[in-house]
Amino acid sequence: MSAHCQLTGARPGFGNNISHSHRRTSRRFDPNIQRKRYWLPSGGRYVRLTLAARAIRTVDSIGIEAAVARIRARGGKV
């Protein structure tokens, strides 16, 4: 599963682990990605979205229709 959110566009951040001796090694900060299924009344079907946990809360507040409109405005396919 690719680690990016369809609604917010959240992607992994990159940084370093720093040991006690101050040696640095690469690491990733992954967003909390979940696959969630929503009923889309205008389409008469279910849609499965890959969303960050923060984006799931956004969908709960603005509604699935507005969220799908935002995804399509970003150029995403639903």
Coordinates of C-alpha atoms in Angstrom, one line a residue:
M1 CA 0.0 0.0 0.0
S2 CA 1.4 3.4 -0.9
A3 CA 1.8 5.6 2.1
H4 CA -0.1 8.7 1.0
C5 CA -3.6 10.0 1.7
Q6 CA -6.0 10.6 -1.2
L7 CA -7.7 13.6 0.6
T8 CA -4.9 15.5 2.3
G9 CA -2.0 14.3 0.2
A10 CA 0.0 13.4 3.4
R11 CA 3.1 11.5 2.5
P12 CA 6.0 10.1 4.5
G13 CA 8.5 12.5 6.0
F14 CA 12.2 11.7 6.2
G15 CA 14.7 12.3 8.9
N16 CA 17.4 10.7 10.9
N17 CA 17.6 8.4 13.9
I18 CA 20.3 9.8 16.2
S19 CA 22.1 7.4 18.5
H20 CA 23.6 8.2 21.8
S21 CA 27.0 8.5 20.1
H22 CA 25.3 11.0 17.7
R23 CA 25.6 8.7 14.6
R24 CA 22.8 9.3 12.1
T25 CA 20.8 6.7 10.2
S26 CA 17.9 7.4 7.8
R27 CA 14.3 6.8 8.9
R28 CA 10.8 7.5 7.7
F29 CA 7.9 9.2 9.5
D30 CA 4.8 7.4 7.9
P31 CA 1.3 8.9 8.1
N32 CA -1.3 6.8 9.8
I33 CA -2.9 5.4 6.6
Q34 CA -6.1 3.4 6.7
R35 CA -8.3 2.0 4.0
K36 CA -11.9 2.9 4.6
R37 CA -15.1 2.1 2.7
Y38 CA -17.8 4.8 2.3
W39 CA -21.3 4.7 0.7
L40 CA -21.4 7.4 -2.0
P41 CA -25.2 8.2 -2.5
S42 CA -24.7 10.2 -5.7
G43 CA -22.9 7.3 -7.3
G44 CA -25.1 4.6 -5.8
R45 CA -22.0 2.6 -4.8
Y46 CA -19.3 2.1 -2.2
V47 CA -16.0 3.8 -2.6
R48 CA -12.8 2.6 -0.9
L49 CA -10.5 5.4 0.0
T50 CA -6.9 5.4 1.4
L51 CA -7.0 8.0 4.1
A52 CA -4.8 9.3 6.9
A53 CA -6.5 9.1 10.3
R54 CA -6.8 12.9 10.4
A55 CA -8.5 12.8 7.0
I56 CA -11.1 10.3 8.3
R57 CA -12.1 12.9 10.8
T58 CA -12.3 15.5 8.0
V59 CA -14.7 13.2 6.1
D60 CA -16.8 12.8 9.2
S61 CA -17.2 16.6 9.5
I62 CA -17.6 17.7 5.9
G63 CA -19.3 14.6 4.5
I64 CA -18.3 12.1 1.9
E65 CA -19.7 14.0 -1.1
A66 CA -17.6 17.1 -0.3
A67 CA -14.5 14.9 0.4
V68 CA -14.9 13.1 -3.0
A69 CA -15.2 16.5 -4.7
R70 CA -11.9 17.6 -3.1
I71 CA -10.2 14.4 -4.1
R72 CA -11.4 14.9 -7.7
A73 CA -10.3 18.6 -7.6
R74 CA -6.8 17.4 -6.7
G75 CA -6.8 15.2 -9.8
G76 CA -7.5 11.9 -7.9
K77 CA -9.6 9.1 -9.3
V78 CA -12.5 7.8 -7.2

